[in-house]
PDB file of C-alpha atoms in Angstrom:
ATOM      1  CA  MET A  24     -81.901 125.270  14.443  1.00 47.00           C
ATOM      2  CA  TRP A  25     -84.594 124.814  11.791  1.00 50.00           C
ATOM      3  CA  ARG A  26     -87.797 122.795  11.752  1.00 51.00           C
ATOM      4  CA  LEU A  27     -88.436 121.308   8.313  1.00 52.00           C
ATOM      5  CA  PRO A  28     -91.623 119.661   7.023  1.00 51.00           C
ATOM      6  CA  TYR A  29     -91.344 116.383   5.107  1.00 48.00           C
ATOM      7  CA  HIS A  30     -92.251 116.727   1.456  1.00 50.00           C
ATOM      8  CA  LEU A  31     -89.199 115.578  -0.533  1.00 51.00           C
ATOM      9  CA  ASP A  32     -86.880 112.572  -0.375  1.00 60.00           C
ATOM     10  CA  SER A  33     -83.822 114.823  -0.556  1.00 65.00           C
ATOM     11  CA  PHE A  34     -83.231 118.545  -0.776  1.00 68.00           C
ATOM     12  CA  ASN A  35     -80.568 121.173  -0.175  1.00 73.00           C
ATOM     13  CA  ILE A  36     -80.684 123.985   2.369  1.00 81.00           C
ATOM     14  CA  ARG A  37     -78.527 127.075   1.944  1.00 84.00           C
ATOM     15  CA  ILE A  38     -77.789 129.066   5.093  1.00 88.00           C
ATOM     16  CA  VAL A  39     -76.793 132.734   4.750  1.00 89.00           C
ATOM     17  CA  PRO A  40     -75.997 133.979   8.272  1.00 90.00           C
ATOM     18  CA  ASP A  41     -76.664 137.512   9.502  1.00 87.00           C
ATOM     19  CA  GLY A  42     -73.406 137.537  11.463  1.00 86.00           C
ATOM     20  CA  ASP A  43     -69.778 136.955  10.529  1.00 90.00           C
ATOM     21  CA  TYR A  44     -70.000 133.315   9.505  1.00 93.00           C
ATOM     22  CA  VAL A  45     -69.309 131.397   6.295  1.00 94.00           C
ATOM     23  CA  ILE A  46     -72.303 130.562   4.095  1.00 92.00           C
ATOM     24  CA  LYS A  47     -73.101 126.857   4.238  1.00 90.00           C
ATOM     25  CA  GLU A  48     -75.162 124.447   2.144  1.00 84.00           C
ATOM     26  CA  ILE A  49     -76.311 121.082   3.492  1.00 84.00           C
ATOM     27  CA  ASN A  50     -78.158 118.158   1.965  1.00 77.00           C
ATOM     28  CA  VAL A  51     -81.089 116.724   3.895  1.00 75.00           C
ATOM     29  CA  ILE A  52     -82.176 113.123   3.255  1.00 72.00           C
ATOM     30  CA  ASP A  53     -85.562 111.892   4.401  1.00 64.00           C
ATOM     31  CA  ASP A  54     -84.859 108.781   6.487  1.00 63.00           C
ATOM     32  CA  ALA A  55     -88.180 107.123   7.286  1.00 59.00           C
ATOM     33  CA  SER A  56     -86.744 105.533  10.453  1.00 59.00           C
ATOM     34  CA  GLU A  57     -86.036 108.996  11.861  1.00 60.00           C
ATOM     35  CA  ARG A  58     -89.458 110.464  11.223  1.00 58.00           C
ATOM     36  CA  PRO A  59     -91.447 111.695  14.235  1.00 58.00           C
ATOM     37  CA  ALA A  60     -94.885 110.310  14.996  1.00 57.00           C
ATOM     38  CA  SER A  61     -96.511 113.175  13.126  1.00 57.00           C
ATOM     39  CA  ALA A  62     -95.078 114.458   9.859  1.00 53.00           C
ATOM     40  CA  MET A  63     -96.311 117.911  10.830  1.00 53.00           C
ATOM     41  CA  GLN A  64     -93.724 117.959  13.628  1.00 59.00           C
ATOM     42  CA  GLY A  65     -90.960 118.112  11.047  1.00 63.00           C
ATOM     43  CA  LYS A  66     -87.331 117.396  11.804  1.00 67.00           C
ATOM     44  CA  ILE A  67     -84.950 119.582  13.795  1.00 74.00           C
ATOM     45  CA  ILE A  68     -81.460 119.870  12.301  1.00 78.00           C
ATOM     46  CA  GLY A  69     -78.514 121.387  14.140  1.00 82.00           C
ATOM     47  CA  VAL A  70     -75.948 123.136  11.942  1.00 87.00           C
ATOM     48  CA  SER A  71     -72.550 124.525  12.940  1.00 89.00           C
ATOM     49  CA  LEU A  72     -71.204 127.540  11.050  1.00 92.00           C
ATOM     50  CA  ALA A  73     -67.543 128.474  10.632  1.00 92.00           C
ATOM     51  CA  PRO A  74     -66.484 132.013  11.581  1.00 93.00           C
ATOM     52  CA  SER A  75     -65.513 134.298   8.701  1.00 95.00           C
ATOM     53  CA  VAL A  76     -63.432 137.359   7.900  1.00 95.00           C
ATOM     54  CA  THR A  77     -64.337 140.603   6.126  1.00 96.00           C
ATOM     55  CA  ILE A  78     -62.578 142.448   3.293  1.00 97.00           C
ATOM     56  CA  SER A  79     -63.241 146.123   2.647  1.00 96.00           C
ATOM     57  CA  GLY A  80     -61.685 148.996   0.755  1.00 96.00           C
ATOM     58  CA  ILE A  81     -62.188 151.542  -2.016  1.00 97.00           C
ATOM     59  CA  VAL A  82     -62.185 151.019  -5.793  1.00 97.00           C
ATOM     60  CA  TYR A  83     -60.435 153.808  -7.690  1.00 97.00           C
ATOM     61  CA  LEU A  84     -60.368 154.788 -11.367  1.00 95.00           C
ATOM     62  CA  LYS A  85     -56.691 155.221 -12.204  1.00 92.00           C
ATOM     63  CA  SER A  86     -55.927 157.965 -14.725  1.00 85.00           C
ATOM     64  CA  GLY A  87     -52.324 159.111 -14.905  1.00 81.00           C
ATOM     65  CA  LEU A  88     -51.281 160.251 -11.439  1.00 81.00           C
ATOM     66  CA  LYS A  89     -54.869 160.836 -10.356  1.00 87.00           C
ATOM     67  CA  ASN A  90     -57.018 158.242  -8.586  1.00 93.00           C
ATOM     68  CA  THR A  91     -60.753 158.904  -8.324  1.00 95.00           C
ATOM     69  CA  PRO A  92     -63.214 156.778  -6.277  1.00 96.00           C
ATOM     70  CA  PHE A  93     -65.273 154.793  -8.762  1.00 95.00           C
ATOM     71  CA  ALA A  94     -69.007 154.104  -8.392  1.00 94.00           C
ATOM     72  CA  ASP A  95     -70.719 151.020  -9.911  1.00 93.00           C
ATOM     73  CA  ALA A  96     -67.636 148.787  -9.824  1.00 95.00           C
ATOM     74  CA  HIS A  97     -68.311 145.144  -8.989  1.00 94.00           C
ATOM     75  CA  VAL A  98     -66.101 143.357  -6.456  1.00 96.00           C
ATOM     76  CA  TYR A  99     -66.207 139.586  -5.967  1.00 93.00           C
ATOM     77  CA  ILE A 100     -64.097 136.531  -5.104  1.00 94.00           C
ATOM     78  CA  GLU A 101     -63.414 134.107  -7.958  1.00 88.00           C
ATOM     79  CA  GLU A 102     -63.253 130.972  -5.811  1.00 88.00           C
ATOM     80  CA  ILE A 103     -66.615 131.715  -4.198  1.00 87.00           C
ATOM     81  CA  ASN A 104     -68.570 133.493  -6.977  1.00 75.00           C
ATOM     82  CA  ASP A 105     -71.580 134.013  -4.740  1.00 83.00           C
ATOM     83  CA  PRO A 106     -73.883 137.059  -4.940  1.00 84.00           C
ATOM     84  CA  TYR A 107     -73.868 137.192  -1.120  1.00 89.00           C
ATOM     85  CA  VAL A 108     -70.060 137.517  -1.173  1.00 93.00           C
ATOM     86  CA  SER A 109     -69.879 140.374  -3.664  1.00 93.00           C
ATOM     87  CA  ALA A 110     -70.535 144.105  -3.700  1.00 94.00           C
ATOM     88  CA  THR A 111     -71.224 147.017  -6.043  1.00 93.00           C
ATOM     89  CA  THR A 112     -69.593 150.296  -5.101  1.00 95.00           C
ATOM     90  CA  MET A 113     -71.794 153.306  -4.470  1.00 90.00           C
ATOM     91  CA  GLY A 114     -71.470 157.025  -5.156  1.00 86.00           C
ATOM     92  CA  GLY A 115     -71.894 160.034  -2.899  1.00 84.00           C
ATOM     93  CA  LYS A 116     -70.051 160.330   0.413  1.00 84.00           C
ATOM     94  CA  ILE A 117     -68.985 156.660   0.308  1.00 88.00           C
ATOM     95  CA  ALA A 118     -67.967 156.665  -3.357  1.00 91.00           C
ATOM     96  CA  GLY A 119     -66.028 153.583  -4.375  1.00 95.00           C
ATOM     97  CA  ALA A 120     -66.351 151.834  -0.993  1.00 96.00           C
ATOM     98  CA  TYR A 121     -67.066 148.104  -0.776  1.00 96.00           C
ATOM     99  CA  THR A 122     -67.341 145.445   1.941  1.00 96.00           C
ATOM    100  CA  LEU A 123     -67.351 141.659   1.482  1.00 96.00           C
ATOM    101  CA  ARG A 124     -68.431 139.356   4.316  1.00 94.00           C
ATOM    102  CA  HIS A 125     -68.778 135.577   4.857  1.00 95.00           C
ATOM    103  CA  ILE A 126     -65.204 134.881   3.630  1.00 95.00           C
ATOM    104  CA  PRO A 127     -63.501 131.712   4.969  1.00 94.00           C
ATOM    105  CA  MET A 128     -60.455 132.109   7.231  1.00 95.00           C
ATOM    106  CA  GLY A 129     -56.985 130.891   6.291  1.00 95.00           C
ATOM    107  CA  GLN A 130     -57.555 130.508   2.543  1.00 95.00           C
ATOM    108  CA  THR A 131     -55.884 131.940  -0.550  1.00 96.00           C
ATOM    109  CA  ILE A 132     -58.475 133.823  -2.603  1.00 95.00           C
ATOM    110  CA  THR A 133     -58.552 135.928  -5.777  1.00 94.00           C
ATOM    111  CA  LEU A 134     -60.222 139.287  -5.238  1.00 95.00           C
ATOM    112  CA  ASP A 135     -61.499 140.874  -8.460  1.00 94.00           C
ATOM    113  CA  ALA A 136     -62.759 144.354  -9.302  1.00 95.00           C
ATOM    114  CA  THR A 137     -64.576 144.894 -12.601  1.00 93.00           C
ATOM    115  CA  ALA A 138     -66.718 147.588 -14.184  1.00 92.00           C
ATOM    116  CA  THR A 139     -69.214 147.629 -17.019  1.00 88.00           C
ATOM    117  CA  GLY A 140     -67.648 149.501 -19.902  1.00 89.00           C
ATOM    118  CA  ASN A 141     -64.271 149.592 -21.625  1.00 94.00           C
ATOM    119  CA  TYR A 142     -62.368 149.168 -18.371  1.00 96.00           C
ATOM    120  CA  VAL A 143     -59.664 146.806 -17.149  1.00 96.00           C
ATOM    121  CA  GLY A 144     -60.181 145.807 -13.546  1.00 95.00           C
ATOM    122  CA  GLU A 145     -57.721 144.366 -11.061  1.00 95.00           C
ATOM    123  CA  GLN A 146     -56.998 140.951  -9.542  1.00 93.00           C
ATOM    124  CA  VAL A 147     -55.380 140.677  -6.124  1.00 95.00           C
ATOM    125  CA  ILE A 148     -54.333 137.416  -4.436  1.00 96.00           C
ATOM    126  CA  ILE A 149     -55.013 137.457  -0.692  1.00 96.00           C
ATOM    127  CA  LYS A 150     -54.324 134.943   2.095  1.00 96.00           C
ATOM    128  CA  THR A 151     -57.157 135.516   4.555  1.00 96.00           C
ATOM    129  CA  PRO A 152     -56.295 135.755   8.286  1.00 95.00           C
ATOM    130  CA  THR A 153     -56.854 132.881  10.687  1.00 94.00           C
ATOM    131  CA  SER A 154     -58.134 135.024  13.556  1.00 91.00           C
ATOM    132  CA  VAL A 155     -61.870 135.439  14.152  1.00 86.00           C
ATOM    133  CA  ASN A 156     -63.617 138.668  13.079  1.00 84.00           C
ATOM    134  CA  SER A 157     -60.570 139.963  11.183  1.00 92.00           C
ATOM    135  CA  VAL A 158     -61.043 142.803   8.704  1.00 94.00           C
ATOM    136  CA  VAL A 159     -58.668 143.054   5.698  1.00 96.00           C
ATOM    137  CA  GLN A 160     -58.253 146.482   4.092  1.00 96.00           C
ATOM    138  CA  GLN A 161     -57.632 146.216   0.330  1.00 97.00           C
ATOM    139  CA  ASP A 162     -58.043 149.042  -2.191  1.00 97.00           C
ATOM    140  CA  LEU A 163     -58.479 148.154  -5.868  1.00 96.00           C
ATOM    141  CA  TYR A 164     -57.837 150.035  -9.111  1.00 96.00           C
ATOM    142  CA  ILE A 165     -59.387 149.995 -12.582  1.00 96.00           C
ATOM    143  CA  LYS A 166     -58.385 151.860 -15.733  1.00 94.00           C
ATOM    144  CA  GLU A 167     -59.861 152.643 -19.122  1.00 93.00           C
ATOM    145  CA  PHE A 168     -58.716 150.735 -22.225  1.00 93.00           C
ATOM    146  CA  THR A 169     -58.940 152.492 -25.597  1.00 90.00           C
ATOM    147  CA  GLU A 170     -57.268 150.183 -28.140  1.00 91.00           C
ATOM    148  CA  PHE A 171     -60.392 148.190 -28.979  1.00 92.00           C
ATOM    149  CA  ASP A 172     -63.743 147.219 -27.485  1.00 93.00           C
ATOM    150  CA  ILE A 173     -63.549 144.846 -24.509  1.00 94.00           C
ATOM    151  CA  THR A 174     -67.160 145.247 -23.341  1.00 94.00           C
ATOM    152  CA  GLN A 175     -68.356 142.098 -25.101  1.00 92.00           C
ATOM    153  CA  LEU A 176     -67.243 138.726 -26.406  1.00 94.00           C
ATOM    154  CA  LEU A 177     -69.182 137.576 -29.463  1.00 92.00           C
ATOM    155  CA  GLY A 178     -72.156 139.609 -28.255  1.00 90.00           C
ATOM    156  CA  PHE A 179     -72.036 138.479 -24.619  1.00 91.00           C
ATOM    157  CA  PRO A 180     -71.293 141.258 -22.084  1.00 92.00           C
ATOM    158  CA  MET A 181     -67.769 140.892 -20.706  1.00 93.00           C
ATOM    159  CA  GLN A 182     -65.944 142.364 -17.723  1.00 93.00           C
ATOM    160  CA  VAL A 183     -62.132 142.271 -17.819  1.00 95.00           C
ATOM    161  CA  THR A 184     -60.112 141.873 -14.616  1.00 93.00           C
ATOM    162  CA  LYS A 185     -56.668 141.639 -16.211  1.00 93.00           C
ATOM    163  CA  LEU A 186     -55.168 142.533 -19.611  1.00 95.00           C
ATOM    164  CA  GLU A 187     -51.733 141.934 -21.097  1.00 95.00           C
ATOM    165  CA  PRO A 188     -51.004 143.800 -24.369  1.00 93.00           C
ATOM    166  CA  ALA A 189     -49.688 141.805 -27.319  1.00 93.00           C
ATOM    167  CA  THR A 190     -48.266 142.827 -30.688  1.00 88.00           C
ATOM    168  CA  ASP A 191     -51.558 142.487 -32.544  1.00 89.00           C
ATOM    169  CA  GLY A 192     -54.076 142.377 -29.716  1.00 93.00           C
ATOM    170  CA  ALA A 193     -54.246 141.581 -26.024  1.00 96.00           C
ATOM    171  CA  TYR A 194     -54.656 138.626 -23.687  1.00 97.00           C
ATOM    172  CA  VAL A 195     -57.609 139.097 -21.338  1.00 96.00           C
ATOM    173  CA  TRP A 196     -58.852 137.559 -18.116  1.00 95.00           C
ATOM    174  CA  GLY A 197     -62.375 138.139 -16.892  1.00 93.00           C
ATOM    175  CA  ARG A 198     -65.919 136.840 -16.978  1.00 91.00           C
ATOM    176  CA  VAL A 199     -68.629 136.672 -19.602  1.00 92.00           C
ATOM    177  CA  LYS A 200     -72.338 136.956 -18.846  1.00 90.00           C
ATOM    178  CA  VAL A 201     -73.918 134.257 -21.000  1.00 87.00           C
ATOM    179  CA  SER A 202     -77.355 134.831 -19.445  1.00 80.00           C
ATOM    180  CA  ALA A 203     -77.606 138.205 -21.193  1.00 65.00           C
ATOM    181  CA  GLN A 204     -78.524 136.538 -24.475  1.00 68.00           C
ATOM    182  CA  LYS A 205     -82.304 136.232 -24.766  1.00 69.00           C
ATOM    183  CA  ASN A 206     -83.318 132.580 -24.835  1.00 73.00           C
ATOM    184  CA  PRO A 207     -86.837 131.087 -24.576  1.00 75.00           C
ATOM    185  CA  VAL A 208     -85.541 127.882 -22.973  1.00 78.00           C
ATOM    186  CA  PHE A 209     -82.678 128.596 -20.575  1.00 79.00           C
ATOM    187  CA  GLY A 210     -82.349 130.812 -17.545  1.00 78.00           C
ATOM    188  CA  TYR A 211     -79.234 130.892 -15.373  1.00 73.00           C
ATOM    189  CA  LEU A 212     -78.524 131.056 -11.666  1.00 62.00           C
ATOM    190  CA  ASN A 213     -75.863 133.329 -10.112  1.00 59.00           C
ATOM    191  CA  ASN A 214     -76.298 135.675 -13.111  1.00 67.00           C
ATOM    192  CA  GLY A 215     -74.933 133.087 -15.554  1.00 83.00           C
ATOM    193  CA  TYR A 216     -71.252 134.052 -15.627  1.00 88.00           C
ATOM    194  CA  VAL A 217     -68.407 131.977 -17.077  1.00 91.00           C
ATOM    195  CA  ASP A 218     -64.709 132.775 -16.629  1.00 92.00           C
ATOM    196  CA  ILE A 219     -62.043 133.221 -19.299  1.00 95.00           C
ATOM    197  CA  TYR A 220     -58.295 133.224 -18.566  1.00 94.00           C
ATOM    198  CA  GLY A 221     -55.628 134.484 -20.958  1.00 96.00           C
ATOM    199  CA  LYS A 222     -57.731 134.491 -24.138  1.00 96.00           C
ATOM    200  CA  LYS A 223     -56.335 136.559 -26.978  1.00 96.00           C
ATOM    201  CA  LEU A 224     -58.553 139.220 -28.533  1.00 95.00           C
ATOM    202  CA  LYS A 225     -57.693 141.413 -31.478  1.00 93.00           C
ATOM    203  CA  ALA A 226     -59.271 144.425 -33.136  1.00 89.00           C
ATOM    204  CA  ASP A 227     -61.903 143.616 -35.737  1.00 80.00           C
ATOM    205  CA  ILE A 228     -60.984 146.132 -38.426  1.00 67.00           C
ATOM    206  CA  ARG A 229     -64.219 145.423 -40.327  1.00 62.00           C
ATOM    207  CA  SER A 230     -66.229 147.572 -37.930  1.00 57.00           C
ATOM    208  CA  THR A 231     -66.010 150.234 -35.259  1.00 55.00           C
ATOM    209  CA  ARG A 232     -68.359 151.236 -32.495  1.00 51.00           C
ATOM    210  CA  ASP A 233     -70.511 154.307 -32.887  1.00 49.00           C
ATOM    211  CA  LYS A 234     -73.078 156.041 -30.718  1.00 42.00           C
ATOM    212  CA  SER A 235     -75.890 153.759 -31.858  1.00 45.00           C
ATOM    213  CA  ASP A 236     -73.897 150.794 -30.524  1.00 47.00           C
ATOM    214  CA  ASN A 237     -73.168 152.431 -27.183  1.00 43.00           C
ATOM    215  CA  PHE A 238     -75.369 150.447 -24.796  1.00 41.00           C
ATOM    216  CA  ASN A 239     -73.426 151.639 -21.767  1.00 43.00           C
ATOM    217  CA  THR A 240     -73.485 155.336 -20.918  1.00 40.00           C
ATOM    218  CA  LYS A 241     -70.304 155.026 -18.821  1.00 46.00           C
ATOM    219  CA  ILE A 242     -68.172 154.617 -21.974  1.00 45.00           C
ATOM    220  CA  SER A 243     -66.381 157.885 -22.673  1.00 48.00           C
ATOM    221  CA  LYS A 244     -66.529 159.721 -25.978  1.00 46.00           C
ATOM    222  CA  ALA A 245     -62.917 158.720 -26.679  1.00 48.00           C
ATOM    223  CA  THR A 246     -63.873 155.056 -26.851  1.00 46.00           C
ATOM    224  CA  LEU A 247     -66.948 155.377 -29.060  1.00 52.00           C
ATOM    225  CA  GLN A 248     -65.049 155.000 -32.339  1.00 71.00           C
ATOM    226  CA  ILE A 249     -62.641 152.234 -31.358  1.00 82.00           C
ATOM    227  CA  PRO A 250     -62.796 148.915 -33.240  1.00 88.00           C
ATOM    228  CA  LYS A 251     -64.803 146.011 -31.946  1.00 89.00           C
ATOM    229  CA  SER A 252     -62.856 142.957 -30.815  1.00 92.00           C
ATOM    230  CA  THR A 253     -62.872 139.376 -31.999  1.00 92.00           C
ATOM    231  CA  PRO A 254     -61.241 136.221 -30.540  1.00 95.00           C
ATOM    232  CA  GLU A 255     -58.093 135.073 -32.305  1.00 94.00           C
ATOM    233  CA  PHE A 256     -59.108 131.424 -31.875  1.00 94.00           C
ATOM    234  CA  LEU A 257     -62.522 129.744 -31.861  1.00 94.00           C
ATOM    235  CA  PRO A 258     -64.193 128.287 -29.981  1.00 95.00           C
ATOM    236  CA  VAL A 259     -63.372 130.184 -26.794  1.00 96.00           C
ATOM    237  CA  VAL A 260     -62.911 127.545 -24.089  1.00 96.00           C
ATOM    238  CA  THR A 261     -63.977 128.835 -20.660  1.00 96.00           C
ATOM    239  CA  GLU A 262     -62.677 127.841 -17.226  1.00 94.00           C
ATOM    240  CA  ASN A 263     -66.069 126.415 -16.234  1.00 92.00           C
ATOM    241  CA  ASN A 264     -66.993 122.764 -16.699  1.00 92.00           C
ATOM    242  CA  THR A 265     -70.612 123.302 -15.695  1.00 90.00           C
ATOM    243  CA  ILE A 266     -73.146 126.057 -15.141  1.00 88.00           C
ATOM    244  CA  THR A 267     -76.452 125.697 -13.331  1.00 85.00           C
ATOM    245  CA  CYS A 268     -79.543 126.593 -15.303  1.00 83.00           C
ATOM    246  CA  GLN A 269     -83.318 126.565 -15.281  1.00 82.00           C
ATOM    247  CA  ILE A 270     -85.266 125.211 -18.228  1.00 82.00           C
ATOM    248  CA  TYR A 271     -88.557 126.913 -19.132  1.00 78.00           C
ATOM    249  CA  ASP A 272     -88.405 128.562 -15.671  1.00 77.00           C
ATOM    250  CA  LYS A 273     -89.638 125.266 -14.243  1.00 78.00           C
ATOM    251  CA  TYR A 274     -87.015 122.525 -14.356  1.00 80.00           C
ATOM    252  CA  SER A 275     -83.561 122.571 -12.768  1.00 81.00           C
ATOM    253  CA  GLY A 276     -80.546 121.386 -14.691  1.00 84.00           C
ATOM    254  CA  SER A 277     -77.047 122.156 -15.858  1.00 87.00           C
ATOM    255  CA  ILE A 278     -74.960 122.674 -18.984  1.00 89.00           C
ATOM    256  CA  THR A 279     -71.728 120.704 -18.850  1.00 91.00           C
ATOM    257  CA  ASP A 280     -68.529 120.015 -20.756  1.00 93.00           C
ATOM    258  CA  ASN A 281     -65.738 118.234 -18.879  1.00 93.00           C
ATOM    259  CA  ASN A 282     -63.191 119.926 -21.158  1.00 94.00           C
ATOM    260  CA  GLY A 283     -64.600 123.387 -20.456  1.00 94.00           C
ATOM    261  CA  LEU A 284     -67.799 125.033 -21.682  1.00 94.00           C
ATOM    262  CA  LYS A 285     -67.249 126.654 -25.063  1.00 94.00           C
ATOM    263  CA  ILE A 286     -68.449 129.875 -26.630  1.00 94.00           C
ATOM    264  CA  GLU A 287     -68.954 129.198 -30.339  1.00 92.00           C
ATOM    265  CA  GLU A 288     -69.556 131.712 -33.120  1.00 90.00           C
ATOM    266  CA  TYR A 289     -72.768 130.541 -34.763  1.00 84.00           C
ATOM    267  CA  LYS A 290     -72.979 133.573 -37.034  1.00 85.00           C
ATOM    268  CA  THR A 291     -70.623 136.478 -37.691  1.00 85.00           C
ATOM    269  CA  GLY A 292     -69.913 138.274 -34.441  1.00 84.00           C
ATOM    270  CA  VAL A 293     -72.580 136.409 -32.456  1.00 87.00           C
ATOM    271  CA  GLY A 294     -71.806 133.624 -30.008  1.00 89.00           C
ATOM    272  CA  ALA A 295     -73.612 130.744 -28.328  1.00 89.00           C
ATOM    273  CA  LEU A 296     -72.771 128.645 -25.269  1.00 89.00           C
ATOM    274  CA  ASP A 297     -71.974 125.037 -26.201  1.00 90.00           C
ATOM    275  CA  GLY A 298     -72.361 122.138 -23.766  1.00 89.00           C
ATOM    276  CA  ILE A 299     -74.403 119.086 -22.791  1.00 89.00           C
ATOM    277  CA  VAL A 300     -77.732 119.815 -21.088  1.00 86.00           C
ATOM    278  CA  SER A 301     -78.735 117.654 -18.115  1.00 84.00           C
ATOM    279  CA  LEU A 302     -82.028 117.726 -16.219  1.00 81.00           C
ATOM    280  CA  ASP A 303     -82.311 117.281 -12.461  1.00 77.00           C
ATOM    281  CA  ASP A 304     -84.820 114.462 -11.891  1.00 71.00           C
ATOM    282  CA  ALA A 305     -85.867 116.080  -8.597  1.00 68.00           C
ATOM    283  CA  SER A 306     -87.499 118.808 -10.717  1.00 68.00           C
ATOM    284  CA  PHE A 307     -90.198 116.323 -11.719  1.00 65.00           C
ATOM    285  CA  GLY A 308     -91.877 116.105  -8.331  1.00 58.00           C
ATOM    286  CA  ASN A 309     -91.726 112.427  -7.417  1.00 51.00           C
ATOM    287  CA  GLY A 310     -88.700 111.905  -9.626  1.00 50.00           C
ATOM    288  CA  PHE A 311     -88.250 111.100 -13.281  1.00 51.00           C
ATOM    289  CA  THR A 312     -86.683 108.081 -14.925  1.00 51.00           C
ATOM    290  CA  SER A 313     -86.502 107.101 -18.561  1.00 51.00           C
ATOM    291  CA  ASP A 314     -84.680 104.481 -20.589  1.00 52.00           C
ATOM    292  CA  VAL A 315     -84.726 106.683 -23.688  1.00 49.00           C
ATOM    293  CA  PRO A 316     -83.139 110.091 -24.336  1.00 52.00           C
ATOM    294  CA  VAL A 317     -85.025 113.203 -23.252  1.00 52.00           C
ATOM    295  CA  PHE A 318     -85.286 116.154 -25.616  1.00 53.00           C
ATOM    296  CA  LEU A 319     -86.552 119.695 -25.271  1.00 50.00           C
ATOM    297  CA  ASP A 320     -89.636 120.314 -27.391  1.00 48.00           C
ATOM    298  CA  LEU A 321     -90.316 123.934 -28.364  1.00 44.00           C
ATOM    299  CA  LEU A 322     -93.351 123.039 -30.447  1.00 41.00           C
ATOM    300  CA  SER A 323     -95.653 121.508 -27.848  1.00 40.00           C
ATOM    301  CA  ASN A 324     -96.380 124.226 -25.301  1.00 42.00           C
ATOM    302  CA  ASN A 325     -92.788 124.394 -24.110  1.00 40.00           C
ATOM    303  CA  SER A 326     -92.949 120.945 -22.557  1.00 40.00           C
ATOM    304  CA  ILE A 327     -90.447 118.215 -21.921  1.00 40.00           C
ATOM    305  CA  SER A 328     -90.953 115.190 -24.149  1.00 38.00           C
ATOM    306  CA  ASN A 329     -89.429 111.742 -24.599  1.00 37.00           C
ATOM    307  CA  ALA A 330     -87.822 110.915 -27.916  1.00 35.00           C
ATOM    308  CA  PRO A 331     -89.006 107.653 -29.506  1.00 32.00           C
TER     309      PRO A 331
END
């Protein structure tokens, strides 16, 4: 149970348990009729948490008939996409090992393994058990891809979980880190990832990678001279309709497109995230209302201003 002081009309509380329970988020509304005699007494809220299951295993680098435990792989669940339900494999005596907790029971989930570099990860569909405190053992495998560069999509870092070769390219599934692009206005929560499913990439024969372009030391020498990749079709429509963001590190908001957020090419080889920006009025203290559009103003001390 938690004791909460009154200071907002409505706010969200996110509960990340220490034990084997599912993470839960609740919305608290300040009802004046329920307030105690003294606001300093706060309000006691009882919350029930659902029991969870655990998934663990080892991530291997697959090379021919040899499988080697792989350090620095990232394992997560697509349907949850929560940093508390993800893991990065370590090296040493526990090389390649991962453990995910707080996973709901009795659900079908997509378990993904990815790695930074020119690697193709793996997707595994799992139906989680319905018994309390169950532990699922699931090993995962990644492999190196050498036909063309799959480390980025129009300049955004990309991690590929699935790849299907095509005659003049390949169809890829994975996620793109849009927050990696430096931006004076927007910051992103949950690392700012968007998902792409079955998008066709092809080799960009106009350029190849060289050592000066090798921002990731895990890329082997064999992949340094492979061509960069480019999408066959633009814009690249992602699987996400919205992504949570922060504006000027002060205001909460989101970028939305009901038909899927798009990655546009605004200059050769460089992309930008395209969507409609919305501001959360709760970010303005006592609330914010306006009958006219609100625009971001970069010229007046990074403030928010009303448009006439």
